[in-house]
XYZ file of C-alpha atoms in Angstrom:
421
model
C -39.501 53.502 -30.712
C -36.640 52.222 -32.912
C -34.121 53.669 -30.483
C -35.851 51.909 -27.592
C -35.835 48.628 -29.511
C -32.177 49.087 -30.367
C -31.361 49.931 -26.749
C -33.380 46.934 -25.574
C -31.422 44.588 -27.849
C -28.158 46.000 -26.558
C -29.316 45.492 -22.952
C -30.357 41.931 -23.728
C -27.014 41.235 -25.418
C -25.158 42.681 -22.449
C -27.205 40.531 -20.055
C -26.467 37.479 -22.164
C -22.739 38.263 -22.130
C -22.833 38.708 -18.342
C -24.749 35.428 -17.951
C -22.379 33.613 -20.290
C -19.368 34.977 -18.446
C -20.876 33.897 -15.125
C -21.545 30.423 -16.522
C -17.979 30.154 -17.791
C -16.626 31.193 -14.384
C -18.947 28.686 -12.723
C -17.808 25.904 -15.073
C -14.173 26.802 -14.407
C -14.852 26.660 -10.671
C -16.574 23.275 -11.021
C -13.595 21.935 -12.986
C -11.174 23.136 -10.308
C -13.320 21.626 -7.544
C -13.444 18.312 -9.427
C -9.670 18.264 -9.854
C -9.259 19.024 -6.147
C -11.821 16.385 -5.271
C -10.113 13.743 -7.427
C -6.753 14.516 -5.877
C -8.044 14.504 -2.285
C -10.267 11.438 -2.468
C -7.391 9.147 -3.407
C -4.737 7.405 -1.410
C -1.795 9.788 -1.151
C 0.174 8.250 -4.040
C 3.088 10.671 -3.635
C 3.530 9.724 0.021
C 3.267 6.007 -0.775
C 5.790 6.225 -3.614
C 8.214 8.288 -1.524
C 8.009 5.771 1.325
C 8.552 2.863 -1.067
C 11.593 4.617 -2.566
C 13.062 5.238 0.909
C 12.672 1.550 1.693
C 14.253 0.659 -1.671
C 17.486 2.449 -0.738
C 17.982 0.107 2.210
C 16.891 -2.895 0.137
C 19.851 -2.102 -2.120
C 22.205 -2.149 0.877
C 20.968 -5.623 1.810
C 21.145 -6.880 -1.791
C 24.767 -5.708 -2.127
C 25.949 -7.668 0.909
C 27.802 -10.970 0.535
C 24.846 -13.094 1.491
C 26.897 -16.241 1.988
C 28.489 -14.569 5.012
C 25.623 -12.449 6.262
C 22.730 -14.302 7.853
C 19.947 -11.723 7.939
C 17.737 -11.140 10.939
C 14.537 -9.229 10.347
C 12.550 -7.428 13.018
C 9.010 -6.394 12.298
C 5.490 -5.854 12.904
C 3.371 -3.557 15.087
C 4.118 0.133 15.444
C 5.470 1.146 18.895
C 6.285 -2.425 19.949
C 9.891 -1.432 20.720
C 11.615 -2.651 17.558
C 14.090 0.236 17.349
C 14.941 0.008 21.039
C 15.505 -3.743 20.707
C 17.810 -3.186 17.711
C 19.952 -0.872 19.862
C 20.023 -3.417 22.679
C 20.988 -6.353 20.429
C 23.681 -4.337 18.633
C 25.388 -3.370 21.881
C 24.120 0.101 22.800
C 23.986 0.829 26.513
C 20.396 1.496 27.593
C 19.193 3.879 30.308
C 15.798 4.788 31.740
C 14.718 8.417 31.419
C 11.654 10.616 31.129
C 10.797 12.598 27.985
C 7.910 15.062 28.287
C 6.720 13.156 31.340
C 6.772 9.767 29.559
C 8.942 6.846 30.645
C 11.469 5.846 28.005
C 14.334 3.387 27.657
C 16.881 5.269 25.575
C 20.183 4.192 23.995
C 23.385 5.799 25.140
C 27.088 5.216 24.454
C 26.284 4.177 20.882
C 29.372 2.500 19.403
C 28.012 1.212 16.099
C 27.781 4.043 13.568
C 24.883 2.339 11.771
C 22.785 2.834 14.901
C 22.747 6.607 14.536
C 19.919 6.178 12.018
C 17.843 4.081 14.443
C 15.580 6.521 16.275
C 13.648 5.745 19.453
C 10.918 7.746 21.212
C 8.160 7.155 23.791
C 5.493 8.979 21.808
C 2.419 7.477 20.126
C 3.514 8.736 16.695
C 5.708 6.400 14.665
C 9.330 7.553 14.291
C 10.715 4.719 12.135
C 9.917 5.798 8.573
C 11.650 3.150 6.475
C 13.724 -0.012 6.688
C 17.136 0.638 8.198
C 19.904 -1.967 8.306
C 22.514 -2.302 11.050
C 25.519 -4.542 10.457
C 27.569 -5.801 13.393
C 29.759 -8.698 14.479
C 28.397 -10.875 17.297
C 31.838 -10.902 18.952
C 31.408 -7.161 19.557
C 28.584 -7.942 21.986
C 30.141 -10.996 23.614
C 28.934 -13.706 21.226
C 31.726 -15.715 19.635
C 31.007 -16.149 15.957
C 32.970 -15.465 12.790
C 29.871 -14.347 10.888
C 28.409 -10.878 10.641
C 24.748 -10.123 11.196
C 22.484 -7.515 9.650
C 19.655 -6.426 11.901
C 16.866 -4.692 9.987
C 14.709 -2.196 11.815
C 11.430 -1.788 10.002
C 8.415 0.499 10.298
C 5.494 -1.199 11.961
C 2.234 -2.210 10.416
C -0.769 -0.216 11.685
C 1.411 2.871 11.206
C 0.019 5.972 12.904
C 0.697 8.107 9.806
C -2.113 6.537 7.799
C -2.837 3.813 5.236
C -0.467 5.297 2.613
C 2.549 4.715 4.858
C 1.169 1.407 6.134
C 0.815 0.111 2.574
C 4.292 1.357 1.598
C 5.721 -0.377 4.684
C 4.082 -3.650 3.654
C 5.626 -3.418 0.180
C 9.053 -2.350 1.468
C 9.321 -5.035 4.138
C 8.434 -7.875 1.782
C 10.782 -6.566 -0.958
C 13.641 -6.412 1.555
C 12.909 -9.935 2.814
C 12.790 -11.324 -0.726
C 16.248 -9.873 -1.359
C 17.814 -11.876 1.481
C 19.454 -15.283 1.203
C 17.967 -16.258 4.545
C 15.905 -14.556 7.246
C 15.291 -15.136 10.928
C 12.132 -13.277 11.901
C 12.005 -11.830 15.410
C 8.433 -10.949 16.355
C 8.001 -8.333 19.064
C 4.797 -8.551 21.079
C 4.130 -5.366 23.029
C 2.086 -5.448 26.233
C 0.640 -2.012 25.457
C -0.399 -3.027 21.951
C -1.967 -6.358 22.911
C -5.208 -4.838 24.235
C -7.499 -5.910 27.074
C -9.070 -8.626 24.940
C -5.822 -9.409 23.071
C -7.131 -7.867 19.834
C -3.659 -6.511 19.080
C -2.021 -9.908 19.586
C -4.632 -11.624 17.424
C -4.198 -9.002 14.697
C -0.441 -9.540 14.837
C -0.910 -13.292 14.415
C -3.268 -12.813 11.461
C -0.718 -10.472 9.877
C 2.030 -13.081 10.181
C -0.264 -15.692 8.654
C -0.799 -13.415 5.657
C 2.914 -12.735 5.298
C 3.911 -16.397 4.921
C 1.077 -18.589 3.577
C 3.033 -21.841 4.156
C 4.263 -20.783 7.586
C 4.049 -24.286 9.095
C 7.199 -25.347 7.236
C 9.206 -22.430 8.672
C 7.675 -21.915 12.093
C 10.857 -23.044 13.882
C 12.693 -20.039 12.426
C 10.502 -17.615 14.377
C 11.439 -16.079 17.701
C 9.029 -14.127 19.908
C 10.144 -11.311 22.163
C 7.653 -9.844 24.605
C 8.243 -6.170 25.366
C 6.941 -3.530 27.782
C 5.401 -6.115 30.123
C 5.180 -4.989 33.778
C 6.904 -7.187 36.375
C 3.604 -8.634 37.622
C 2.453 -9.556 34.092
C 5.533 -11.356 32.814
C 4.496 -14.751 34.155
C 1.005 -14.450 32.624
C 2.074 -14.465 28.961
C 1.527 -18.190 28.392
C -1.812 -18.088 30.246
C -2.897 -15.145 28.077
C -2.095 -17.118 24.928
C -4.040 -20.114 26.258
C -7.006 -17.828 26.922
C -6.864 -16.572 23.329
C -6.671 -20.161 22.069
C -9.704 -21.263 24.099
C -11.910 -18.384 22.870
C -11.244 -18.619 19.124
C -14.249 -18.614 16.821
C -14.769 -21.202 14.089
C -13.466 -18.914 11.343
C -10.191 -18.374 13.216
C -9.838 -22.088 13.936
C -10.198 -22.848 10.234
C -7.261 -20.536 9.381
C -4.440 -23.086 9.382
C -1.566 -20.576 9.225
C -3.067 -18.545 12.062
C -3.434 -21.677 14.201
C 0.159 -22.756 13.432
C 1.538 -19.438 14.689
C -0.597 -19.339 17.814
C 0.283 -22.951 18.638
C 3.981 -22.185 18.131
C 3.749 -19.190 20.467
C 2.070 -21.401 23.073
C 4.782 -24.046 22.715
C 7.661 -21.573 22.962
C 6.254 -19.856 26.058
C 5.233 -23.034 27.896
C 8.193 -22.855 30.278
C 7.962 -19.086 30.512
C 8.363 -16.400 27.897
C 12.059 -16.351 27.063
C 14.218 -14.650 24.502
C 14.939 -17.474 22.075
C 18.389 -17.236 20.528
C 17.781 -15.937 16.977
C 21.376 -16.641 15.933
C 21.267 -20.428 16.468
C 17.702 -21.011 15.312
C 17.003 -22.279 11.785
C 16.597 -19.649 9.089
C 14.121 -19.414 6.208
C 16.367 -19.941 3.177
C 13.933 -19.323 0.307
C 12.696 -15.933 1.430
C 12.105 -14.742 -2.148
C 9.557 -17.539 -2.637
C 8.091 -18.003 0.823
C 7.144 -14.430 1.729
C 4.381 -12.485 0.052
C 2.998 -8.948 0.208
C 0.567 -8.329 3.047
C -0.993 -5.310 4.730
C -3.313 -4.762 7.673
C -7.057 -5.258 7.318
C -7.708 -1.523 7.705
C -5.244 -0.666 4.938
C -6.603 -3.468 2.741
C -10.125 -2.073 3.225
C -8.790 1.361 2.261
C -7.294 -0.054 -0.939
C -10.557 -1.858 -1.811
C -12.547 1.324 -1.242
C -10.089 3.272 -3.375
C -10.392 0.727 -6.177
C -14.176 0.975 -6.002
C -13.919 4.760 -6.361
C -11.547 4.465 -9.310
C -13.881 2.049 -11.077
C -16.929 4.225 -10.343
C -15.117 7.354 -11.581
C -14.054 5.616 -14.802
C -17.558 4.315 -15.538
C -19.002 7.744 -14.817
C -16.381 9.303 -17.087
C -17.338 6.936 -19.909
C -20.982 7.999 -19.650
C -19.975 11.669 -19.737
C -17.246 11.208 -22.387
C -14.735 12.690 -19.908
C -11.642 11.028 -21.332
C -9.201 13.224 -19.401
C -10.686 11.952 -16.142
C -10.664 8.379 -17.437
C -6.960 8.667 -18.338
C -6.173 10.162 -14.920
C -7.953 7.365 -13.078
C -6.534 4.584 -15.248
C -3.035 5.948 -14.623
C -3.643 5.815 -10.869
C -5.102 2.337 -11.121
C -2.085 1.155 -13.130
C 0.238 2.640 -10.480
C -1.532 0.652 -7.754
C -1.430 -2.477 -9.900
C 2.316 -2.100 -10.578
C 3.004 -1.299 -6.917
C 1.107 -4.164 -5.296
C 1.034 -6.816 -8.035
C -2.164 -8.259 -6.567
C -4.627 -10.264 -8.648
C -7.747 -8.402 -7.464
C -6.225 -5.018 -8.449
C -5.139 -6.404 -11.816
C -8.671 -7.683 -12.446
C -10.281 -4.296 -11.747
C -7.738 -2.646 -14.059
C -8.644 -5.153 -16.783
C -12.393 -4.612 -16.185
C -12.060 -0.822 -16.487
C -10.043 -1.120 -19.709
C -12.649 -3.530 -21.091
C -15.465 -1.083 -20.254
C -13.689 1.747 -22.099
C -12.744 -0.485 -25.052
C -16.342 -1.681 -25.386
C -17.614 1.899 -25.321
C -15.190 3.053 -28.029
C -15.880 -0.015 -30.194
C -19.625 0.572 -29.934
C -19.196 4.191 -31.019
C -17.110 3.070 -33.991
C -19.661 0.444 -35.009
C -22.498 2.957 -34.663
C -20.609 5.498 -36.778
C -19.856 2.949 -39.520
C -23.447 1.711 -39.503
C -24.608 5.277 -40.283
C -22.512 5.265 -43.449
C -23.473 1.706 -44.341
C -27.200 2.509 -44.128
C -26.677 5.499 -46.365
C -24.837 3.428 -49.002
C -27.154 0.433 -48.784
C -30.431 2.328 -49.049
C -29.098 5.218 -51.164
C -30.322 7.743 -48.603
C -29.003 11.186 -47.833
C -27.188 11.740 -44.550
C -29.179 13.935 -42.209
C -27.650 16.732 -40.161
C -28.092 14.567 -37.065
C -26.240 11.666 -38.738
C -23.338 13.944 -39.640
C -23.297 15.459 -36.147
C -23.226 12.021 -34.465
C -20.485 10.771 -36.790
C -18.387 13.868 -36.087
C -18.913 13.361 -32.338
C -17.588 9.804 -32.563
C -14.547 11.037 -34.515
C -13.924 13.741 -31.895
C -14.085 11.162 -29.117
C -11.626 8.891 -30.924
C -9.274 11.822 -31.613
C -9.390 12.852 -27.949
C -8.457 9.328 -26.915
C -5.456 9.477 -29.256
C -4.425 12.939 -28.017
C -4.407 11.683 -24.425
C -2.430 8.599 -25.510
C -5.030 6.413 -23.838
C -4.672 3.733 -26.486
C -0.890 3.684 -26.110
C -0.892 3.728 -22.280
C -3.786 1.373 -21.527
C -5.918 0.126 -24.408
C -3.418 -1.420 -26.799
C -3.837 -2.125 -30.505
C -7.157 -3.959 -30.167
C -9.035 -0.647 -29.947
C -9.783 0.997 -33.300
C -7.572 3.969 -34.202
C -9.283 7.292 -34.876
C -8.017 7.187 -38.477
C -10.377 4.243 -39.133
C -13.316 6.690 -39.244
C -11.904 8.469 -42.300
């Protein structure tokens, strides 16, 4: 009987070890899944940062130019509107029609300007322009008599086909490049293919411009509009299309003053037919560092808002579960977004999350101190539960210090773990 009991205990111990091992493996798997989940559910920060850095390299080229002698012309906005092709045309490349994989394409040939070798064109739906690229040339090289030089800047489009990460990075890069210029002359390309049957694309483009320059009315004369990819039988309908958009605006759109200023300007400048307005002789925007602001498309903005909501939810959940490693990870990501965009609504969420964590840690400290105070005041003996709770609060505070949460995010207002001793 004793042998059976002894054998039974050994079997039970073995079963417990097997169960414990299985639980540990399961916990390890859960941790790995959570890490994978956290990394996948976020905006691709690495892609965004890489795209911003690529744009920064060309920003430096613009900043290093003698801006008294280089009036800067910027080209921007929708993906696949023909910006890169137009850059080649304006800078003197000879253009030819050809087919690529069965698609019609106007391609540059006999490229004389070495800067143009970085300007890629393609007929495909996928974006090929990945970051801002500058092309410097002298107008006299293309038959325009002027002693000045011009920098044409080819930019990635908004609504980039590679996703919100690239779209957001493009928004940051374009505005940073503009702010580094002494003056800018925006050339807005409106693509027939991107306009849409109900002109949604054209309306989105106009809203985007309104977000880019809040006080656009004062600088509207600096804008030029080029209409691309319009079939022969549609070229004389551009002004009528704009009038149709104007007549069907809803009240919310009519109340957007910047939006209305742009649309009215487009109507005015196409009244006698859509023409290529001379961007060299038109007035420039001379305070580009003050007059332009960061903007992104509505879809990308919605993506950022959703991401911020997830960050905040993750941080609050982490506080409830005392998961300070997760909290640090999410606060770091939130700080990166805040530093990248410098937008008030992101800054506010960052502040709110820090306040939530600070409040939690302060409450634990106050609860721990109150345990000791009660003991001293009423001359009572600390219970095992009191000691356990106090030790838990110390462990939490120590973990916060080990992760450098206080140094990176919380500041000196949060009590140091040494205050418990």
